[in-house]
Amino acid sequence: MSELVRISMSIEKPLFEKLEALTAASSYTNRSEFLRDLIREHLVDREWEKDEEAIGTITLVYDHHARGLGSKLTHTQHHFQGEVMASTHIHLDEHFCAEMIMVRGQAGRIRELADRMRREKGVLHAALSTGSAGRSLA
Ligand code: NI
């Protein structure tokens, strides 16, 4: 762990009260940890904006009765074989499947993969969870 630095800052009272309420409503035990994670969230957002190397998970829910959908989704993943690290499939019920696809690569390529799958007929939901490959967080 890096050396800790103490800072003081000025902030408008209403904004400070909002910070206190957010910290209390979250699972954070102190304001410093909340602010540290807020900064890290911002850094990860910037990695994605700047199309840097990132990691993520694409969570799909789809109707497996949709014609040809399973093979289309597999075909798309083969096209992004450099980004797709692993995937897990869950049979939700008689109709629906969920698939979690773990990805690593250029942020823009990951978004392109998620968008391409989202547009397939029969895909009901495609959520992209954006993570960091870690470089900017150290
Ligand atoms: Ni299934």
PDB file of C-alpha atoms and ligand atoms in Angstrom:
ATOM      1  CA  MET A   1       0.000   0.000   0.000  1.00  0.00           C
ATOM      2  CA  SER A   2       1.233   3.494  -0.856  1.00  0.00           C
ATOM      3  CA  GLU A   3       2.055   6.160   1.695  1.00  0.00           C
ATOM      4  CA  LEU A   4      -1.022   8.023   2.917  1.00  0.00           C
ATOM      5  CA  VAL A   5      -1.272  11.799   2.506  1.00  0.00           C
ATOM      6  CA  ARG A   6      -3.644  13.905   4.581  1.00  0.00           C
ATOM      7  CA  ILE A   7      -5.501  16.665   2.762  1.00  0.00           C
ATOM      8  CA  SER A   8      -7.992  19.315   3.782  1.00  0.00           C
ATOM      9  CA  MET A   9     -10.515  20.711   1.369  1.00  0.00           C
ATOM     10  CA  SER A  10     -13.214  23.338   1.110  1.00  0.00           C
ATOM     11  CA  ILE A  11     -16.692  22.308   0.078  1.00  0.00           C
ATOM     12  CA  GLU A  12     -20.099  24.002   0.122  1.00  0.00           C
ATOM     13  CA  LYS A  13     -22.172  22.986   3.157  1.00  0.00           C
ATOM     14  CA  PRO A  14     -25.108  21.518   1.170  1.00  0.00           C
ATOM     15  CA  LEU A  15     -22.672  19.451  -0.899  1.00  0.00           C
ATOM     16  CA  PHE A  16     -20.870  18.312   2.265  1.00  0.00           C
ATOM     17  CA  GLU A  17     -24.204  17.216   3.738  1.00  0.00           C
ATOM     18  CA  LYS A  18     -24.899  15.224   0.587  1.00  0.00           C
ATOM     19  CA  LEU A  19     -21.479  13.585   0.876  1.00  0.00           C
ATOM     20  CA  GLU A  20     -22.234  12.629   4.487  1.00  0.00           C
ATOM     21  CA  ALA A  21     -25.625  11.210   3.500  1.00  0.00           C
ATOM     22  CA  LEU A  22     -24.116   9.212   0.611  1.00  0.00           C
ATOM     23  CA  THR A  23     -21.384   7.818   2.857  1.00  0.00           C
ATOM     24  CA  ALA A  24     -23.915   6.886   5.566  1.00  0.00           C
ATOM     25  CA  ALA A  25     -26.251   5.250   3.039  1.00  0.00           C
ATOM     26  CA  SER A  26     -23.446   3.146   1.600  1.00  0.00           C
ATOM     27  CA  SER A  27     -21.541   0.371   3.306  1.00  0.00           C
ATOM     28  CA  TYR A  28     -18.504   2.605   3.850  1.00  0.00           C
ATOM     29  CA  THR A  29     -17.320   2.986   7.400  1.00  0.00           C
ATOM     30  CA  ASN A  30     -15.580   6.291   6.742  1.00  0.00           C
ATOM     31  CA  ARG A  31     -15.639   9.255   4.371  1.00  0.00           C
ATOM     32  CA  SER A  32     -12.020   8.814   3.234  1.00  0.00           C
ATOM     33  CA  GLU A  33     -12.637   5.336   1.865  1.00  0.00           C
ATOM     34  CA  PHE A  34     -15.776   6.574   0.096  1.00  0.00           C
ATOM     35  CA  LEU A  35     -13.842   9.431  -1.539  1.00  0.00           C
ATOM     36  CA  ARG A  36     -10.941   7.136  -2.521  1.00  0.00           C
ATOM     37  CA  ASP A  37     -13.349   4.803  -4.329  1.00  0.00           C
ATOM     38  CA  LEU A  38     -15.107   7.770  -5.964  1.00  0.00           C
ATOM     39  CA  ILE A  39     -11.756   8.839  -7.444  1.00  0.00           C
ATOM     40  CA  ARG A  40     -11.048   5.274  -8.617  1.00  0.00           C
ATOM     41  CA  GLU A  41     -14.481   5.131 -10.288  1.00  0.00           C
ATOM     42  CA  HIS A  42     -13.612   8.325 -12.129  1.00  0.00           C
ATOM     43  CA  LEU A  43     -10.248   6.887 -13.216  1.00  0.00           C
ATOM     44  CA  VAL A  44     -11.933   3.775 -14.600  1.00  0.00           C
ATOM     45  CA  ASP A  45     -14.473   5.948 -16.470  1.00  0.00           C
ATOM     46  CA  ARG A  46     -11.557   7.843 -18.031  1.00  0.00           C
ATOM     47  CA  GLU A  47      -9.863   4.593 -19.097  1.00  0.00           C
ATOM     48  CA  TRP A  48     -13.062   3.688 -20.950  1.00  0.00           C
ATOM     49  CA  GLU A  49     -13.440   7.166 -22.463  1.00  0.00           C
ATOM     50  CA  LYS A  50      -9.837   7.063 -23.690  1.00  0.00           C
ATOM     51  CA  ASP A  51     -10.270   3.582 -25.202  1.00  0.00           C
ATOM     52  CA  GLU A  52      -7.546   2.061 -23.032  1.00  0.00           C
ATOM     53  CA  GLU A  53      -7.137  -1.598 -22.171  1.00  0.00           C
ATOM     54  CA  ALA A  54      -9.971  -2.647 -19.886  1.00  0.00           C
ATOM     55  CA  ILE A  55     -11.834  -5.639 -18.561  1.00  0.00           C
ATOM     56  CA  GLY A  56     -15.546  -6.232 -18.327  1.00  0.00           C
ATOM     57  CA  THR A  57     -18.420  -8.637 -18.185  1.00  0.00           C
ATOM     58  CA  ILE A  58     -21.256  -8.775 -20.691  1.00  0.00           C
ATOM     59  CA  THR A  59     -24.399 -10.336 -19.230  1.00  0.00           C
ATOM     60  CA  LEU A  60     -26.952 -11.474 -21.794  1.00  0.00           C
ATOM     61  CA  VAL A  61     -30.486 -12.725 -21.308  1.00  0.00           C
ATOM     62  CA  TYR A  62     -31.946 -14.241 -24.444  1.00  0.00           C
ATOM     63  CA  ASP A  63     -34.658 -16.507 -25.781  1.00  0.00           C
ATOM     64  CA  HIS A  64     -32.984 -19.691 -26.963  1.00  0.00           C
ATOM     65  CA  HIS A  65     -35.966 -20.425 -29.242  1.00  0.00           C
ATOM     66  CA  ALA A  66     -35.094 -17.400 -31.385  1.00  0.00           C
ATOM     67  CA  ARG A  67     -34.057 -18.821 -34.739  1.00  0.00           C
ATOM     68  CA  GLY A  68     -30.312 -19.200 -35.142  1.00  0.00           C
ATOM     69  CA  LEU A  69     -29.564 -16.941 -32.194  1.00  0.00           C
ATOM     70  CA  GLY A  70     -27.273 -19.346 -30.326  1.00  0.00           C
ATOM     71  CA  SER A  71     -25.010 -19.829 -33.324  1.00  0.00           C
ATOM     72  CA  LYS A  72     -25.058 -16.083 -34.135  1.00  0.00           C
ATOM     73  CA  LEU A  73     -23.890 -15.256 -30.598  1.00  0.00           C
ATOM     74  CA  THR A  74     -21.168 -17.903 -30.806  1.00  0.00           C
ATOM     75  CA  HIS A  75     -20.103 -16.609 -34.235  1.00  0.00           C
ATOM     76  CA  THR A  76     -19.810 -13.070 -32.859  1.00  0.00           C
ATOM     77  CA  GLN A  77     -17.689 -14.275 -29.938  1.00  0.00           C
ATOM     78  CA  HIS A  78     -15.337 -16.045 -32.356  1.00  0.00           C
ATOM     79  CA  HIS A  79     -14.984 -12.762 -34.242  1.00  0.00           C
ATOM     80  CA  PHE A  80     -13.848 -11.178 -30.935  1.00  0.00           C
ATOM     81  CA  GLN A  81     -11.696 -14.122 -29.854  1.00  0.00           C
ATOM     82  CA  GLY A  82      -8.887 -11.796 -28.767  1.00  0.00           C
ATOM     83  CA  GLU A  83     -11.225 -10.111 -26.280  1.00  0.00           C
ATOM     84  CA  VAL A  84     -13.336 -13.027 -25.013  1.00  0.00           C
ATOM     85  CA  MET A  85     -11.541 -14.671 -22.082  1.00  0.00           C
ATOM     86  CA  ALA A  86     -14.271 -16.993 -20.809  1.00  0.00           C
ATOM     87  CA  SER A  87     -18.019 -17.394 -20.719  1.00  0.00           C
ATOM     88  CA  THR A  88     -20.607 -19.134 -18.586  1.00  0.00           C
ATOM     89  CA  HIS A  89     -24.074 -20.194 -19.658  1.00  0.00           C
ATOM     90  CA  ILE A  90     -27.068 -20.629 -17.345  1.00  0.00           C
ATOM     91  CA  HIS A  91     -30.396 -22.166 -18.451  1.00  0.00           C
ATOM     92  CA  LEU A  92     -32.870 -19.886 -16.648  1.00  0.00           C
ATOM     93  CA  ASP A  93     -36.097 -21.731 -17.515  1.00  0.00           C
ATOM     94  CA  GLU A  94     -37.772 -23.450 -20.499  1.00  0.00           C
ATOM     95  CA  HIS A  95     -37.248 -20.391 -22.715  1.00  0.00           C
ATOM     96  CA  PHE A  96     -34.533 -18.133 -21.419  1.00  0.00           C
ATOM     97  CA  CYS A  97     -30.790 -18.416 -21.151  1.00  0.00           C
ATOM     98  CA  ALA A  98     -28.282 -16.155 -19.457  1.00  0.00           C
ATOM     99  CA  GLU A  99     -24.698 -15.883 -20.575  1.00  0.00           C
ATOM    100  CA  MET A 100     -21.899 -14.065 -18.787  1.00  0.00           C
ATOM    101  CA  ILE A 101     -18.960 -13.264 -21.058  1.00  0.00           C
ATOM    102  CA  MET A 102     -15.734 -12.108 -19.427  1.00  0.00           C
ATOM    103  CA  VAL A 103     -13.745  -9.816 -21.675  1.00  0.00           C
ATOM    104  CA  ARG A 104     -10.419  -8.012 -21.794  1.00  0.00           C
ATOM    105  CA  GLY A 105      -9.161  -5.625 -24.456  1.00  0.00           C
ATOM    106  CA  GLN A 106      -9.543  -2.143 -25.912  1.00  0.00           C
ATOM    107  CA  ALA A 107     -12.572  -0.504 -24.295  1.00  0.00           C
ATOM    108  CA  GLY A 108     -14.024   0.383 -27.696  1.00  0.00           C
ATOM    109  CA  ARG A 109     -13.778  -3.218 -28.932  1.00  0.00           C
ATOM    110  CA  ILE A 110     -15.548  -4.460 -25.786  1.00  0.00           C
ATOM    111  CA  ARG A 111     -18.364  -1.931 -26.318  1.00  0.00           C
ATOM    112  CA  GLU A 112     -18.612  -2.970 -29.963  1.00  0.00           C
ATOM    113  CA  LEU A 113     -18.991  -6.620 -28.925  1.00  0.00           C
ATOM    114  CA  ALA A 114     -21.696  -5.779 -26.342  1.00  0.00           C
ATOM    115  CA  ASP A 115     -23.561  -3.570 -28.845  1.00  0.00           C
ATOM    116  CA  ARG A 116     -23.417  -6.198 -31.554  1.00  0.00           C
ATOM    117  CA  MET A 117     -24.917  -8.839 -29.234  1.00  0.00           C
ATOM    118  CA  ARG A 118     -27.547  -6.411 -27.900  1.00  0.00           C
ATOM    119  CA  ARG A 119     -28.836  -5.809 -31.438  1.00  0.00           C
ATOM    120  CA  GLU A 120     -29.473  -9.511 -32.156  1.00  0.00           C
ATOM    121  CA  LYS A 121     -33.160 -10.380 -32.359  1.00  0.00           C
ATOM    122  CA  GLY A 122     -34.090 -12.507 -29.348  1.00  0.00           C
ATOM    123  CA  VAL A 123     -31.580 -10.859 -26.982  1.00  0.00           C
ATOM    124  CA  LEU A 124     -33.789  -9.307 -24.301  1.00  0.00           C
ATOM    125  CA  HIS A 125     -31.063  -7.626 -22.287  1.00  0.00           C
ATOM    126  CA  ALA A 126     -27.331  -7.049 -22.623  1.00  0.00           C
ATOM    127  CA  ALA A 127     -25.589  -5.375 -19.693  1.00  0.00           C
ATOM    128  CA  LEU A 128     -21.975  -4.292 -19.861  1.00  0.00           C
ATOM    129  CA  SER A 129     -20.112  -4.066 -16.588  1.00  0.00           C
ATOM    130  CA  THR A 130     -16.996  -1.929 -17.050  1.00  0.00           C
ATOM    131  CA  GLY A 131     -13.827  -2.699 -15.124  1.00  0.00           C
ATOM    132  CA  SER A 132     -10.206  -1.667 -15.070  1.00  0.00           C
ATOM    133  CA  ALA A 133      -7.169  -3.645 -16.181  1.00  0.00           C
ATOM    134  CA  GLY A 134      -5.569  -1.935 -13.173  1.00  0.00           C
ATOM    135  CA  ARG A 135      -2.880   0.321 -14.642  1.00  0.00           C
ATOM    136  CA  SER A 136      -4.348   3.692 -13.682  1.00  0.00           C
ATOM    137  CA  LEU A 137      -5.369   2.557 -10.191  1.00  0.00           C
ATOM    138  CA  ALA A 138      -1.895   1.803  -8.848  1.00  0.00           C
TER     139      ALA A 138
HETATM  140 NI    NI B   1     -29.563 -22.274 -22.013  1.00  0.00          NI
END
